[in-house]
């Protein structure tokens, strides 16, 4: 993979998580980059999320460095704001850049004070380790309950895009956090980058659900440092969106306890917004997710979920396809080979298509099956 | 228990479910009773639900009989409307009452045609078996995946109230259905009964969630036949509400795979509506429900769920109590004995209080913990 030019990466163990694996990551652009970011909509917001908003506002969307720690979410903490500010200041001083050119992120346990000195003390080693080859190590170091690192990249008309993300669930006693960082060496102004980020997130992270819980730390950032000297071409935005979609799908596939990635596609709704409502209801239905886990072609649960989604449609006009086979026709049972279907549903990828007649609204959505593994991971605080 | 006067009950096995246990229930009032009912808001509605609406409208809220079958939901079926109408007609003829004085309900598998002849053929035996003592047998016969029958009763100033309900989840390959029937011998006009039903459901069935899925068959009916010759007294409506609350709580306690009943209480919200939003978000959070299953005093997940509920509040003003012990104070960790708390959370009843400062909005809500049992029941179609 060809990484974007002008970025370096580093990861060290700062002692924030119990397991002695790297828990502090630094991503630096050699020059100030255009940057845009989107954050959790939860009313409870972690200190680094609040600080990132302020830094992006005061810098006008310019960023040199991303400082990410795992092991502690720095949320619902007395000293949270001070710790986020102090660590950002220390890094900015070391990099000789304005403090608002630093975007901090945290993921891990909430309600436990984050010891900022551990981060400050680790900075020299972290900065010394900066290398263009550090991308993979960085992606691995932001993992919490993730079972695999998640990266994606693309090259489009002479510019490069690379992204890493994490998310699967929580490290006990904690909640899920989604973090995503996408870098490009294209020349893009902050304002335009913001628009591109919103469009890409709309068809990727906003189409993703593992358990319907929205964390206090969710952060997705996009940086463009212009190191390629080229503006984005006509195909750039599509390439960017595909990187985002790949990252979002990898999160769903690695959902806690998940054995299957569920692809949901709704077509024929009155509007795209209604298609999304239907897709989200199907994706969040425990009945649908457990049925998929059991390779149960249970179209009734899918029709039911669509029915309470709030979207307006006539059940008599709804067809449901599983793995490309129509199991429900016009709201009624369709003839299909149950045994063969159960076999098809044992695949690692399950495709659910909800097809309505008439409308032009469409939506894609990704989730995972719901298994005993999810319960074990999230119910076993004391074991 | 003193049952309301003037009602008789019967249950037989009509061959609708595989297990040879009663699956057809009849509840008859000796005289036409005032009646009110509330139904699922799902856009996909079972045939009996649609027919009940029509019967209540045309009869002006008068009902003689409730005809309930388990084993088949008569939903998403080609012949559903005809079968519901034909079985109601046959019963009305046998009871010599207008057809719109019959309210049919179905629960069980969806998408499979319901054989109405099995019901019609069972009517003679069903009617012959009508007896005032049949209440308990009827409550047992409407069970699907319920592990226990659910009944509640009260006596208030010379009038009696008795109710039965079912709901826990689905019988594979099927979806959850909540059915509830409450009878009284008080003298109440249909219009007033409707108001009383709405108020009672608002603080009982509308405060209940097992998995957030809304079924296509949900039906709650209230009948008042006046057999006591007395109007309801001042305390009647409170007694009625307590019967409804008891039934709703019994459903949550018997939720699929559930080991614990979770009582959620929100106070200090800006409005009751916002208190309900917060309570519902907490009740539907898989992270909260699995934490309770694991006796994990994980207040962070509770704060997080409230944060994405859509209700407006300042996290700095939120306290969280578990089993009466404050675990979160003003949005921050409170000091408490973790080991002792884990022990307290092993109880069969778990109380979560979310306390905000300032507002007058309050809400009570009931749900259950989320365990491996839920996955087993709902994912094991082929086993």
mmCIF file of C-alpha atoms in Angstrom, chain A residues 134-303:
data_model
loop_
_atom_site.group_PDB
_atom_site.id
_atom_site.type_symbol
_atom_site.label_atom_id
_atom_site.label_comp_id
_atom_site.label_asym_id
_atom_site.label_seq_id
_atom_site.Cartn_x
_atom_site.Cartn_y
_atom_site.Cartn_z
ATOM 1 C CA UNK A 134 4.634 3.386 11.724
ATOM 2 C CA UNK A 135 1.129 3.293 10.224
ATOM 3 C CA UNK A 136 0.333 -0.371 10.958
ATOM 4 C CA UNK A 137 1.719 -0.217 14.498
ATOM 5 C CA UNK A 138 -0.400 2.874 15.182
ATOM 6 C CA UNK A 139 -3.548 1.129 13.910
ATOM 7 C CA UNK A 140 -2.812 -1.785 16.239
ATOM 8 C CA UNK A 141 -2.153 0.415 19.248
ATOM 9 C CA UNK A 142 -5.563 2.143 19.256
ATOM 10 C CA UNK A 143 -7.385 -1.231 19.571
ATOM 11 C CA UNK A 144 -9.382 -1.957 22.726
ATOM 12 C CA UNK A 145 -11.690 -4.994 22.475
ATOM 13 C CA UNK A 146 -11.068 -5.037 18.719
ATOM 14 C CA UNK A 147 -9.809 -8.452 17.652
ATOM 15 C CA UNK A 148 -8.108 -7.135 14.503
ATOM 16 C CA UNK A 149 -6.606 -3.782 13.448
ATOM 17 C CA UNK A 150 -8.704 -1.928 10.881
ATOM 18 C CA UNK A 151 -7.125 -0.025 8.030
ATOM 19 C CA UNK A 152 -8.045 0.963 4.467
ATOM 20 C CA UNK A 153 -6.360 2.896 1.700
ATOM 21 C CA UNK A 154 -6.776 4.095 -1.858
ATOM 22 C CA UNK A 155 -4.884 5.913 -4.578
ATOM 23 C CA UNK A 156 -6.711 8.247 -6.894
ATOM 24 C CA UNK A 157 -5.222 10.298 -9.745
ATOM 25 C CA UNK A 158 -1.872 10.800 -8.049
ATOM 26 C CA UNK A 159 -3.034 11.379 -4.490
ATOM 27 C CA UNK A 160 -3.109 8.840 -1.702
ATOM 28 C CA UNK A 161 -5.647 8.131 1.086
ATOM 29 C CA UNK A 162 -5.093 5.957 4.140
ATOM 30 C CA UNK A 163 -7.307 5.407 7.152
ATOM 31 C CA UNK A 164 -7.338 3.523 10.441
ATOM 32 C CA UNK A 165 -10.195 2.987 12.838
ATOM 33 C CA UNK A 166 -11.102 1.175 16.036
ATOM 34 C CA UNK A 167 -14.357 0.064 17.581
ATOM 35 C CA UNK A 168 -16.027 -3.186 18.528
ATOM 36 C CA UNK A 169 -17.203 -2.404 21.964
ATOM 37 C CA UNK A 170 -15.856 -1.568 25.322
ATOM 38 C CA UNK A 171 -13.108 -2.526 27.635
ATOM 39 C CA UNK A 172 -14.878 -3.223 30.883
ATOM 40 C CA UNK A 173 -16.173 -1.443 32.781
ATOM 41 C CA UNK A 174 -16.622 0.758 29.829
ATOM 42 C CA UNK A 175 -18.579 1.683 26.734
ATOM 43 C CA UNK A 176 -17.978 1.350 23.053
ATOM 44 C CA UNK A 177 -15.932 4.024 21.358
ATOM 45 C CA UNK A 178 -15.452 4.553 17.666
ATOM 46 C CA UNK A 179 -12.329 6.396 16.580
ATOM 47 C CA UNK A 180 -11.398 6.938 12.951
ATOM 48 C CA UNK A 181 -8.542 8.826 11.289
ATOM 49 C CA UNK A 182 -8.218 9.278 7.529
ATOM 50 C CA UNK A 183 -5.236 11.000 5.960
ATOM 51 C CA UNK A 184 -4.589 12.213 2.424
ATOM 52 C CA UNK A 185 -1.796 14.103 0.737
ATOM 53 C CA UNK A 186 -4.170 15.918 -1.617
ATOM 54 C CA UNK A 187 -4.385 19.721 -1.578
ATOM 55 C CA UNK A 188 -7.805 20.560 -0.075
ATOM 56 C CA UNK A 189 -8.960 23.669 1.790
ATOM 57 C CA UNK A 190 -10.496 23.131 5.272
ATOM 58 C CA UNK A 191 -13.992 24.206 4.247
ATOM 59 C CA UNK A 192 -14.136 21.807 1.322
ATOM 60 C CA UNK A 193 -12.594 19.037 3.434
ATOM 61 C CA UNK A 194 -15.401 19.477 5.961
ATOM 62 C CA UNK A 195 -18.012 18.946 3.243
ATOM 63 C CA UNK A 196 -16.179 15.877 1.951
ATOM 64 C CA UNK A 197 -15.984 14.439 5.492
ATOM 65 C CA UNK A 198 -19.708 14.921 6.105
ATOM 66 C CA UNK A 199 -20.615 13.243 2.811
ATOM 67 C CA UNK A 200 -18.245 10.311 3.428
ATOM 68 C CA UNK A 201 -19.384 9.796 7.052
ATOM 69 C CA UNK A 202 -23.016 9.966 5.962
ATOM 70 C CA UNK A 203 -22.575 6.839 3.863
ATOM 71 C CA UNK A 204 -20.184 4.997 6.209
ATOM 72 C CA UNK A 205 -20.035 5.624 9.968
ATOM 73 C CA UNK A 206 -23.613 6.917 9.991
ATOM 74 C CA UNK A 207 -24.709 3.626 8.429
ATOM 75 C CA UNK A 208 -23.156 1.480 11.117
ATOM 76 C CA UNK A 209 -24.575 -0.073 14.261
ATOM 77 C CA UNK A 210 -23.263 -2.754 16.597
ATOM 78 C CA UNK A 211 -25.512 -2.370 19.628
ATOM 79 C CA UNK A 212 -27.205 0.988 19.114
ATOM 80 C CA UNK A 213 -25.249 2.602 21.937
ATOM 81 C CA UNK A 214 -23.641 5.965 21.066
ATOM 82 C CA UNK A 215 -20.420 6.501 22.980
ATOM 83 C CA UNK A 216 -19.183 9.656 24.673
ATOM 84 C CA UNK A 217 -15.875 9.661 22.793
ATOM 85 C CA UNK A 218 -16.704 8.957 19.149
ATOM 86 C CA UNK A 219 -14.374 10.903 16.885
ATOM 87 C CA UNK A 220 -13.693 10.701 13.155
ATOM 88 C CA UNK A 221 -11.035 13.028 11.732
ATOM 89 C CA UNK A 222 -9.890 13.699 8.163
ATOM 90 C CA UNK A 223 -6.567 15.416 7.369
ATOM 91 C CA UNK A 224 -5.243 16.704 4.040
ATOM 92 C CA UNK A 225 -1.657 17.989 4.121
ATOM 93 C CA UNK A 226 -1.218 18.678 0.391
ATOM 94 C CA UNK A 227 2.166 16.879 0.313
ATOM 95 C CA UNK A 228 1.345 15.488 -3.128
ATOM 96 C CA UNK A 229 1.074 19.007 -4.493
ATOM 97 C CA UNK A 230 -2.060 17.899 -6.335
ATOM 98 C CA UNK A 231 -5.711 18.864 -5.888
ATOM 99 C CA UNK A 232 -8.242 16.026 -5.690
ATOM 100 C CA UNK A 233 -9.378 14.676 -9.058
ATOM 101 C CA UNK A 234 -12.894 13.862 -10.187
ATOM 102 C CA UNK A 235 -12.746 10.362 -8.703
ATOM 103 C CA UNK A 236 -11.216 11.441 -5.375
ATOM 104 C CA UNK A 237 -14.407 11.757 -3.380
ATOM 105 C CA UNK A 238 -15.603 8.305 -4.439
ATOM 106 C CA UNK A 239 -12.241 6.817 -3.443
ATOM 107 C CA UNK A 240 -12.454 8.650 -0.117
ATOM 108 C CA UNK A 241 -15.978 7.345 0.508
ATOM 109 C CA UNK A 242 -14.844 3.797 -0.247
ATOM 110 C CA UNK A 243 -12.067 4.076 2.341
ATOM 111 C CA UNK A 244 -14.643 5.261 4.903
ATOM 112 C CA UNK A 245 -17.093 2.489 3.966
ATOM 113 C CA UNK A 246 -14.378 -0.130 4.292
ATOM 114 C CA UNK A 247 -13.451 1.124 7.770
ATOM 115 C CA UNK A 248 -17.114 1.162 8.882
ATOM 116 C CA UNK A 249 -17.690 -2.366 7.570
ATOM 117 C CA UNK A 250 -14.587 -3.619 9.382
ATOM 118 C CA UNK A 251 -16.016 -2.285 12.653
ATOM 119 C CA UNK A 252 -19.337 -4.089 12.125
ATOM 120 C CA UNK A 253 -17.579 -7.323 11.173
ATOM 121 C CA UNK A 254 -15.503 -7.118 14.356
ATOM 122 C CA UNK A 255 -18.516 -6.229 16.534
ATOM 123 C CA UNK A 256 -18.316 -7.761 19.983
ATOM 124 C CA UNK A 257 -19.080 -11.458 19.762
ATOM 125 C CA UNK A 258 -19.986 -11.104 16.089
ATOM 126 C CA UNK A 259 -19.538 -14.006 13.696
ATOM 127 C CA UNK A 260 -21.183 -12.349 10.706
ATOM 128 C CA UNK A 261 -21.242 -8.993 8.930
ATOM 129 C CA UNK A 262 -24.812 -8.078 7.972
ATOM 130 C CA UNK A 263 -25.260 -5.920 4.850
ATOM 131 C CA UNK A 264 -28.676 -4.240 4.804
ATOM 132 C CA UNK A 265 -29.986 -2.616 1.645
ATOM 133 C CA UNK A 266 -33.325 -0.814 1.432
ATOM 134 C CA UNK A 267 -34.753 0.320 -1.906
ATOM 135 C CA UNK A 268 -38.061 1.790 -3.105
ATOM 136 C CA UNK A 269 -38.752 3.836 0.042
ATOM 137 C CA UNK A 270 -40.446 7.230 -0.332
ATOM 138 C CA UNK A 271 -37.218 9.062 0.525
ATOM 139 C CA UNK A 272 -33.627 8.232 1.390
ATOM 140 C CA UNK A 273 -34.333 9.361 4.951
ATOM 141 C CA UNK A 274 -37.160 6.816 5.269
ATOM 142 C CA UNK A 275 -34.958 4.119 3.727
ATOM 143 C CA UNK A 276 -32.379 4.859 6.425
ATOM 144 C CA UNK A 277 -35.038 4.634 9.176
ATOM 145 C CA UNK A 278 -36.078 1.201 7.927
ATOM 146 C CA UNK A 279 -32.474 0.022 7.572
ATOM 147 C CA UNK A 280 -31.558 1.274 11.039
ATOM 148 C CA UNK A 281 -34.582 -0.419 12.655
ATOM 149 C CA UNK A 282 -33.654 -3.726 11.020
ATOM 150 C CA UNK A 283 -29.995 -3.278 12.035
ATOM 151 C CA UNK A 284 -30.877 -2.564 15.671
ATOM 152 C CA UNK A 285 -33.456 -5.323 16.131
ATOM 153 C CA UNK A 286 -32.131 -7.948 18.566
ATOM 154 C CA UNK A 287 -34.614 -10.366 17.019
ATOM 155 C CA UNK A 288 -33.161 -9.924 13.542
ATOM 156 C CA UNK A 289 -29.570 -10.055 14.821
ATOM 157 C CA UNK A 290 -30.121 -13.242 16.828
ATOM 158 C CA UNK A 291 -31.965 -14.845 13.898
ATOM 159 C CA UNK A 292 -28.962 -14.192 11.661
ATOM 160 C CA UNK A 293 -26.699 -15.641 14.356
ATOM 161 C CA UNK A 294 -28.825 -18.796 14.239
ATOM 162 C CA UNK A 295 -28.983 -18.828 10.403
ATOM 163 C CA UNK A 296 -32.756 -18.482 10.745
ATOM 164 C CA UNK A 297 -34.387 -17.069 7.560
ATOM 165 C CA UNK A 298 -36.840 -15.213 9.783
ATOM 166 C CA UNK A 299 -38.252 -12.573 7.394
ATOM 167 C CA UNK A 300 -41.152 -11.927 9.797
ATOM 168 C CA UNK A 301 -38.792 -10.210 12.220
ATOM 169 C CA UNK A 302 -37.369 -8.081 9.392
ATOM 170 C CA UNK A 303 -40.838 -7.031 8.225
#
